[in-house]
PDB file of C-alpha atoms in Angstrom:
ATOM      1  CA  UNK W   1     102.629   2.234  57.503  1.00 35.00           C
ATOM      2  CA  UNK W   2     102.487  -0.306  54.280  1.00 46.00           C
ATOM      3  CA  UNK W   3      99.012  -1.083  53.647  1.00 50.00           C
ATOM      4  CA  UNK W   4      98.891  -5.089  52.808  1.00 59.00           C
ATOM      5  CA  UNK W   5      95.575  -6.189  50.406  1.00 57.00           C
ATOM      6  CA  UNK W   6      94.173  -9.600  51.363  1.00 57.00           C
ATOM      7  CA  UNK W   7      95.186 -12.134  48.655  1.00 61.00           C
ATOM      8  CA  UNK W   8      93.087 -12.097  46.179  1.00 63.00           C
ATOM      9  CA  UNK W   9      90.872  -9.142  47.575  1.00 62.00           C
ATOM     10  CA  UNK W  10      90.770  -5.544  46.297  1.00 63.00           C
ATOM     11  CA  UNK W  11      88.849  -4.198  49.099  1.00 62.00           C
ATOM     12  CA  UNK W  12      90.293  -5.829  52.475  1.00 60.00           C
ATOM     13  CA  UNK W  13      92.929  -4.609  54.429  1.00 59.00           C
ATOM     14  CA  UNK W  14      95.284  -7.209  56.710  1.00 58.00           C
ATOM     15  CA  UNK W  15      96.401  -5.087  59.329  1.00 63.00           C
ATOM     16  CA  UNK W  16      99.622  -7.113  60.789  1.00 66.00           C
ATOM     17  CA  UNK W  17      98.127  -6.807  64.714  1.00 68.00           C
ATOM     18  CA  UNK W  18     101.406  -9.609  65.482  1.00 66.00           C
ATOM     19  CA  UNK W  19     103.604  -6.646  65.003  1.00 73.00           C
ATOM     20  CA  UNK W  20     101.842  -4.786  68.090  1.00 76.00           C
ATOM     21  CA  UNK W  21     100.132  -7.225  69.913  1.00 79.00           C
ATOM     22  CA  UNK W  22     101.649  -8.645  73.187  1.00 87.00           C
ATOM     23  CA  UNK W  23     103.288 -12.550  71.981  1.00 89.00           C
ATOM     24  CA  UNK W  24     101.009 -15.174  73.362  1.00 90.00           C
ATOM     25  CA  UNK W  25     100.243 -18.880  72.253  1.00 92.00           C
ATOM     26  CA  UNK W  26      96.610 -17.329  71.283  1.00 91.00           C
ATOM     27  CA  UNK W  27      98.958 -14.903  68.774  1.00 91.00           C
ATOM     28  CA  UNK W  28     101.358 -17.941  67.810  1.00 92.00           C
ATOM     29  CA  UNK W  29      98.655 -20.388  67.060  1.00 92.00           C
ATOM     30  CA  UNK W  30      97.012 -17.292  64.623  1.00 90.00           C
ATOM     31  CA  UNK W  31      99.866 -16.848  62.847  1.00 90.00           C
ATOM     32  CA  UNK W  32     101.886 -19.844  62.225  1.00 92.00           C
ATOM     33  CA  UNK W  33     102.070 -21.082  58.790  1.00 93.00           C
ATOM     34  CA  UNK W  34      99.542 -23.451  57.490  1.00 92.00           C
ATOM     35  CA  UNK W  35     101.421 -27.160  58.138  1.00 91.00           C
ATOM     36  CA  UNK W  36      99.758 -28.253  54.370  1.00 92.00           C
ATOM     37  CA  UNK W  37     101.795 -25.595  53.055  1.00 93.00           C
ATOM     38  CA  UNK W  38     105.016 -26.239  54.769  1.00 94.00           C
ATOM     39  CA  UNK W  39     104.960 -29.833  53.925  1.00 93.00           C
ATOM     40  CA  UNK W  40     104.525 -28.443  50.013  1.00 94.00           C
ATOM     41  CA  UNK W  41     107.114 -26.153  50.363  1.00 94.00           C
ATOM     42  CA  UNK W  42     109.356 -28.890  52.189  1.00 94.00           C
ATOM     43  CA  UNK W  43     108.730 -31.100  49.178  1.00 93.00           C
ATOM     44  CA  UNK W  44     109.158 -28.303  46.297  1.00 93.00           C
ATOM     45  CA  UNK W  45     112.214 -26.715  47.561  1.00 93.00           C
ATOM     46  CA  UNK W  46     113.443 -30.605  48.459  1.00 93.00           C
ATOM     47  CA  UNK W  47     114.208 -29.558  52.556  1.00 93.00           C
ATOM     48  CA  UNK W  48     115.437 -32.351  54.556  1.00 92.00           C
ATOM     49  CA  UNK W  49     113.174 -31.067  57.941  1.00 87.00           C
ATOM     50  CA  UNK W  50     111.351 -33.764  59.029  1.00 87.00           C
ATOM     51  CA  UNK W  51     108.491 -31.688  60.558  1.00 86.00           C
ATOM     52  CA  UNK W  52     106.403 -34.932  61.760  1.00 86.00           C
ATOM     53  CA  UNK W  53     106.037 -35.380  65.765  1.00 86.00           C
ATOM     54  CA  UNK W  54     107.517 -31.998  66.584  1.00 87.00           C
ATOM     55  CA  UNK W  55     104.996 -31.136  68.872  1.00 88.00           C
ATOM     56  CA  UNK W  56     104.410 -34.386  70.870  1.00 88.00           C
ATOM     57  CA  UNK W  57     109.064 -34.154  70.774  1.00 88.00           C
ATOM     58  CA  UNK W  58     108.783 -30.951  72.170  1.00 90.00           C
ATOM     59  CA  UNK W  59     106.146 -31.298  74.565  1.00 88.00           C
ATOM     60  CA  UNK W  60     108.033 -34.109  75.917  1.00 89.00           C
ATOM     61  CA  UNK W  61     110.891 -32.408  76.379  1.00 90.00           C
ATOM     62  CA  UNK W  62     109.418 -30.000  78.486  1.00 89.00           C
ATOM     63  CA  UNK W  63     107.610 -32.872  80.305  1.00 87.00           C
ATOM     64  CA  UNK W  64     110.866 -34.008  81.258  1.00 88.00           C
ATOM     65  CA  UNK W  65     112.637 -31.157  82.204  1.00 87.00           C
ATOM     66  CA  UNK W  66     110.022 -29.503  84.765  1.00 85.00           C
ATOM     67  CA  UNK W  67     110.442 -33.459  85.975  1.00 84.00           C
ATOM     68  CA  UNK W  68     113.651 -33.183  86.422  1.00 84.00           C
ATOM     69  CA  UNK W  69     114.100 -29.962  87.980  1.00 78.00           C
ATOM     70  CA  UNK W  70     111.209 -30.474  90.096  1.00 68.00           C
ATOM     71  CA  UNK W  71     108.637 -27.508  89.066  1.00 67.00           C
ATOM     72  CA  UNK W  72     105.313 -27.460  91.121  1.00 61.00           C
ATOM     73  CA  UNK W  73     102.600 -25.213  90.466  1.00 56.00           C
ATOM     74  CA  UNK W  74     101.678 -24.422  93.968  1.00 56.00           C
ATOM     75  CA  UNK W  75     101.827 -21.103  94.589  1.00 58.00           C
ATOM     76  CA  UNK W  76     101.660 -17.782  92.085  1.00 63.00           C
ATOM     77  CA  UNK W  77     104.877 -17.625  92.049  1.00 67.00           C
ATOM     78  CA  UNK W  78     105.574 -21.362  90.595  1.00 73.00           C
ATOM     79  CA  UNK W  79     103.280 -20.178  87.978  1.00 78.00           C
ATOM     80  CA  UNK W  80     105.137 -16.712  86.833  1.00 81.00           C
ATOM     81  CA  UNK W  81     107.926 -19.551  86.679  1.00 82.00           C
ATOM     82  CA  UNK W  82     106.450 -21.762  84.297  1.00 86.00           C
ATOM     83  CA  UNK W  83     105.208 -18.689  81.728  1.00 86.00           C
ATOM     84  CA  UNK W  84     108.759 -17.306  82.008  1.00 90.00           C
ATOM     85  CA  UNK W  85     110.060 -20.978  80.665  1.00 90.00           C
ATOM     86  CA  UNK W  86     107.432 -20.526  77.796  1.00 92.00           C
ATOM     87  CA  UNK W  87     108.058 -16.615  76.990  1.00 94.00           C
ATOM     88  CA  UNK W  88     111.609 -17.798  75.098  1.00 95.00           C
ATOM     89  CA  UNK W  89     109.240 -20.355  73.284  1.00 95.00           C
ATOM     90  CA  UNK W  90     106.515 -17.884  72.038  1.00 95.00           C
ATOM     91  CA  UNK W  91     109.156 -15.178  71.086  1.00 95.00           C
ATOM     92  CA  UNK W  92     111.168 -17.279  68.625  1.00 96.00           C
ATOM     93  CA  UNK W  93     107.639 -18.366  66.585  1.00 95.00           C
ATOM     94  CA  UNK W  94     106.211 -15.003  67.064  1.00 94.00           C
ATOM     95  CA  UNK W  95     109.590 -13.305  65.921  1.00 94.00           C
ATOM     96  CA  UNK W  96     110.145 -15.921  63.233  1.00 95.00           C
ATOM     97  CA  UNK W  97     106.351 -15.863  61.695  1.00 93.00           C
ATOM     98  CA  UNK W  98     106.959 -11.918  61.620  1.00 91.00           C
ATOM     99  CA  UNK W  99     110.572 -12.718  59.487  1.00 94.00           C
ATOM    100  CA  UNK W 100     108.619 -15.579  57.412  1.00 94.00           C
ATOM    101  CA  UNK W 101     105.978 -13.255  56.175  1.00 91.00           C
ATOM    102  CA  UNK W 102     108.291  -9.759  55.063  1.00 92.00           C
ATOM    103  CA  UNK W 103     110.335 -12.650  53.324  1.00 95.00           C
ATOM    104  CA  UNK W 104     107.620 -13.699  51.274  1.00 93.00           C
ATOM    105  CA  UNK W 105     106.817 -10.202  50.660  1.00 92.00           C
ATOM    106  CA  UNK W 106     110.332  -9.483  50.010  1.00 94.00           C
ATOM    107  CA  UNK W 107     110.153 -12.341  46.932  1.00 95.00           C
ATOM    108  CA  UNK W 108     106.885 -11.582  45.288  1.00 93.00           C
ATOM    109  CA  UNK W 109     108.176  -8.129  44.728  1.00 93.00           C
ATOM    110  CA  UNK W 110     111.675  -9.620  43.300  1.00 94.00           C
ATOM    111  CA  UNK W 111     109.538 -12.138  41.203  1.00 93.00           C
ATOM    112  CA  UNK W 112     107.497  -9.411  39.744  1.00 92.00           C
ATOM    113  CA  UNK W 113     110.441  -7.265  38.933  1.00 90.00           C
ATOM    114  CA  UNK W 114     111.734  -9.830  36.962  1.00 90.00           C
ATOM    115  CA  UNK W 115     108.332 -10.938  34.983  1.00 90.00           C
ATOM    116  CA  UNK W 116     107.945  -7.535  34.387  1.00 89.00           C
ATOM    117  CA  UNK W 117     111.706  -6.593  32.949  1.00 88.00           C
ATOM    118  CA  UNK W 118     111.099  -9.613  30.572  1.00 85.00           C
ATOM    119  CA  UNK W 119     108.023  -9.091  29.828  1.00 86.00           C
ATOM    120  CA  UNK W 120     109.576  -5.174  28.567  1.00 84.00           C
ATOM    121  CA  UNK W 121     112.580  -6.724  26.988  1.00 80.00           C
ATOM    122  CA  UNK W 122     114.819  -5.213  30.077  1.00 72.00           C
ATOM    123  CA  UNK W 123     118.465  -6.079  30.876  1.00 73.00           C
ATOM    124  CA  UNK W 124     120.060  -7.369  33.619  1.00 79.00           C
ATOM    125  CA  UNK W 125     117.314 -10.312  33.165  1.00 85.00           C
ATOM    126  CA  UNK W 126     119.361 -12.998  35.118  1.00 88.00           C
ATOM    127  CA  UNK W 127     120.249 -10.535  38.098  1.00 89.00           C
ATOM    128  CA  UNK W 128     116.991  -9.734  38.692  1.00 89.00           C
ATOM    129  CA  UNK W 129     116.061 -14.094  38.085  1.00 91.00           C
ATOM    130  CA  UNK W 130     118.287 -14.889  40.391  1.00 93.00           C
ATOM    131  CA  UNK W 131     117.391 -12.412  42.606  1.00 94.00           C
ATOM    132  CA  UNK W 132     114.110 -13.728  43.349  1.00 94.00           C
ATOM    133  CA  UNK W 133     115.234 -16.665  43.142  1.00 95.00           C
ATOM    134  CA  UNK W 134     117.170 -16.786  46.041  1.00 96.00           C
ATOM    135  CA  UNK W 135     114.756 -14.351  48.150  1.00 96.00           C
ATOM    136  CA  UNK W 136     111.969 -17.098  47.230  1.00 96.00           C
ATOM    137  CA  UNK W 137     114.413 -20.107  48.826  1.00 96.00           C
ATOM    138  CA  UNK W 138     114.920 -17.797  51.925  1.00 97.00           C
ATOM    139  CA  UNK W 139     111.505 -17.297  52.300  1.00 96.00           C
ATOM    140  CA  UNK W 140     110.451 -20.766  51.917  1.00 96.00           C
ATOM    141  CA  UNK W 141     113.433 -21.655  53.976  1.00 97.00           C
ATOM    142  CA  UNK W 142     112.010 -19.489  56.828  1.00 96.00           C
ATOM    143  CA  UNK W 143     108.535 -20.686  56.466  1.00 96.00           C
ATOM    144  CA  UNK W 144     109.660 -23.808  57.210  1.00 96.00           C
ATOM    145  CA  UNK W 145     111.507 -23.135  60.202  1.00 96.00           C
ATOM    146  CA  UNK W 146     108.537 -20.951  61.688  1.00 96.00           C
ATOM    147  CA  UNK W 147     106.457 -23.334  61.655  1.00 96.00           C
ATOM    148  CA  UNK W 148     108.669 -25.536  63.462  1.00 96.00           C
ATOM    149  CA  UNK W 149     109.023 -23.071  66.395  1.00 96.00           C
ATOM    150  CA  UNK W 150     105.310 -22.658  66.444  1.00 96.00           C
ATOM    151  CA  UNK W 151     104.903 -26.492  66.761  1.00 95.00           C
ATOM    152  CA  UNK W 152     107.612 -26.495  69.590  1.00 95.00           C
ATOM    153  CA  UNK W 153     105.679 -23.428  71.771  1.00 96.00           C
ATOM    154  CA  UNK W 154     102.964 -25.187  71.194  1.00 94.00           C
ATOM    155  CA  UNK W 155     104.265 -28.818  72.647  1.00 92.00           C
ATOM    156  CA  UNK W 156     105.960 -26.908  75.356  1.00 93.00           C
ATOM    157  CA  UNK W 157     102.618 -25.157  76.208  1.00 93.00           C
ATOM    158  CA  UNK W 158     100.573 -27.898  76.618  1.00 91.00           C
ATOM    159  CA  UNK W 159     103.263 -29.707  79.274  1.00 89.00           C
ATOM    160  CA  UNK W 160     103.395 -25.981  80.950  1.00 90.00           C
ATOM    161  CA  UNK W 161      99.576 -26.020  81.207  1.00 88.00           C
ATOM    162  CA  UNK W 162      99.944 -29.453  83.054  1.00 87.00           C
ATOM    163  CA  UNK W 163     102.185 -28.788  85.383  1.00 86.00           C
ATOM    164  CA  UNK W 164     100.217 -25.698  86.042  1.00 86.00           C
ATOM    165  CA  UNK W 165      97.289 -27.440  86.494  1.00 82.00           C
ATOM    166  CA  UNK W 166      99.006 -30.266  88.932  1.00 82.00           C
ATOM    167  CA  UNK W 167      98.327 -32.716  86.328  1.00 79.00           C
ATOM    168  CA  UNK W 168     100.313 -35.673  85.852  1.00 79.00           C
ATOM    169  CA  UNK W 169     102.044 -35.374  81.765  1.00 76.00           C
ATOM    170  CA  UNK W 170     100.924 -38.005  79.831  1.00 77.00           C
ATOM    171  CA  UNK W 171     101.831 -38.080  75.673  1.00 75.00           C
ATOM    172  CA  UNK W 172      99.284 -36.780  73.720  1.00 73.00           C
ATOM    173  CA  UNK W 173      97.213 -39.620  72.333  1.00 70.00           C
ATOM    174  CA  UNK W 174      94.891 -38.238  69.182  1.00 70.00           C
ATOM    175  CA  UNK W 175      92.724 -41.852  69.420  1.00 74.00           C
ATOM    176  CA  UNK W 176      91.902 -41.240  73.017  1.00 74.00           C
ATOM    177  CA  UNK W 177      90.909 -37.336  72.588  1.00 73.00           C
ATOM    178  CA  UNK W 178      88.716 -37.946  69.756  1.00 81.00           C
ATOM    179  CA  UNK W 179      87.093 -40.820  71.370  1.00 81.00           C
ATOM    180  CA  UNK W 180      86.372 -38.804  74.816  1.00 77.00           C
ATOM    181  CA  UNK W 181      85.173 -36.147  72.448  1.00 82.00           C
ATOM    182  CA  UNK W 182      82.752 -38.627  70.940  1.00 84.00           C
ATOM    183  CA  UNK W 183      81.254 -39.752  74.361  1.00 80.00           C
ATOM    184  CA  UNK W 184      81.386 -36.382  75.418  1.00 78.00           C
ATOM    185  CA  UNK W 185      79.257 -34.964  72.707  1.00 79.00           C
ATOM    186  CA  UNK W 186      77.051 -38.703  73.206  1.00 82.00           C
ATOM    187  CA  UNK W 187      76.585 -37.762  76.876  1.00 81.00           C
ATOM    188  CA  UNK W 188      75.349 -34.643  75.911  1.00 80.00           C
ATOM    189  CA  UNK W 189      72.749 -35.357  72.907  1.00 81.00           C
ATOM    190  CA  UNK W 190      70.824 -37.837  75.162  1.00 79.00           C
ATOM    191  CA  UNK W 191      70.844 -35.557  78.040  1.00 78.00           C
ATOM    192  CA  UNK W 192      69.164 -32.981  75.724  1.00 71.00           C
ATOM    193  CA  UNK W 193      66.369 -35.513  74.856  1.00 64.00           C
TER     194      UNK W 193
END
């Protein structure tokens, strides 16, 4: 076993539980990449991924096809059905978070091999630059796309969860959550007084 340090800790451990623990959307949403981050790395490395509305896209999707092939949640069974269509879902980000993160490990090591060959005057500088070079743009490059398949289990989840519950799919709407939160947390301030 590789022991990792926290960034920018001396003292604290990260033990990688993802790499043991059972894939769930609890795991996916705990490891998926930071979306401020992917949108800088997106912009740095110049990626065409358009990474807006992937969620609300994908939980439509899956709106449409348990529509379509006429998925009820009303027995056990139905439901074993719907967390089989997910599994494929939470796999791919769990699988691809896992591949994102020994990537960036993978450059950091090549880009300290090479600031440490020129910092000794070493040969074979532009190997090693180009090296980490290219293991930086694959690591980047997967960053990006696990955070994509985090954002897709994640719209597919919440139409799953529905249909589970026998509620009708509706799109997401951010205004109208926020503003039921407000009157929910309203309703229960002056019932507290």
């Amino acid at each position: 076993m590789r022991i990792e340090l926290t960034p920018g800790m001396t003292n604290v451990m990260r033990f990688p539980i993802e790499r043991r623990a059972k894939p769930s959307m609890d795991l996916v949403r705990d490891i998926a990449p930071d979306s401020r981050e992917v949108s800088w790395v997106i912009e740095s490395f110049g990626f065409n991924d358009d990474i807006d509305g992937l969620r609300d896209g994908a939980d439509q999707e899956m709106a449409d096809y348990i529509a379509h092939n006429g998925c009820r949640s009303s027995s056990s069974k139905h439901e074993a059905d719907f967390d089989q269509m997910l599994r494929p879902f939470i796999e791919r980000a769990v699988s691809l978070c896992g591949e994102a993160h020994d990537a960036s490990l993978a450059a950091v090591k090549a880009q300290r091999q090479a600031v440490e060959a020129e910092t000794e005057g070493g040969y074979w500088l532009t190997p090693l630059n180009e090296r980490a070079s290219a293991r930086t743009y694959y690591a980047a490059r997967l960053l990006v796309d696990a955070h994509v398949a985090c954002q897709r289990a994640a719209g597919a989840s919440r139409a799953i969860e529905m249909a589970k519950r026998g509620e009708t799919w509706a799109p997401f709407d951010l205004h109208a959550e926020t503003l039921a939160m407000c009157v929910d947390e309203i309703a229960a301030r002056s019932s507290n007084r």
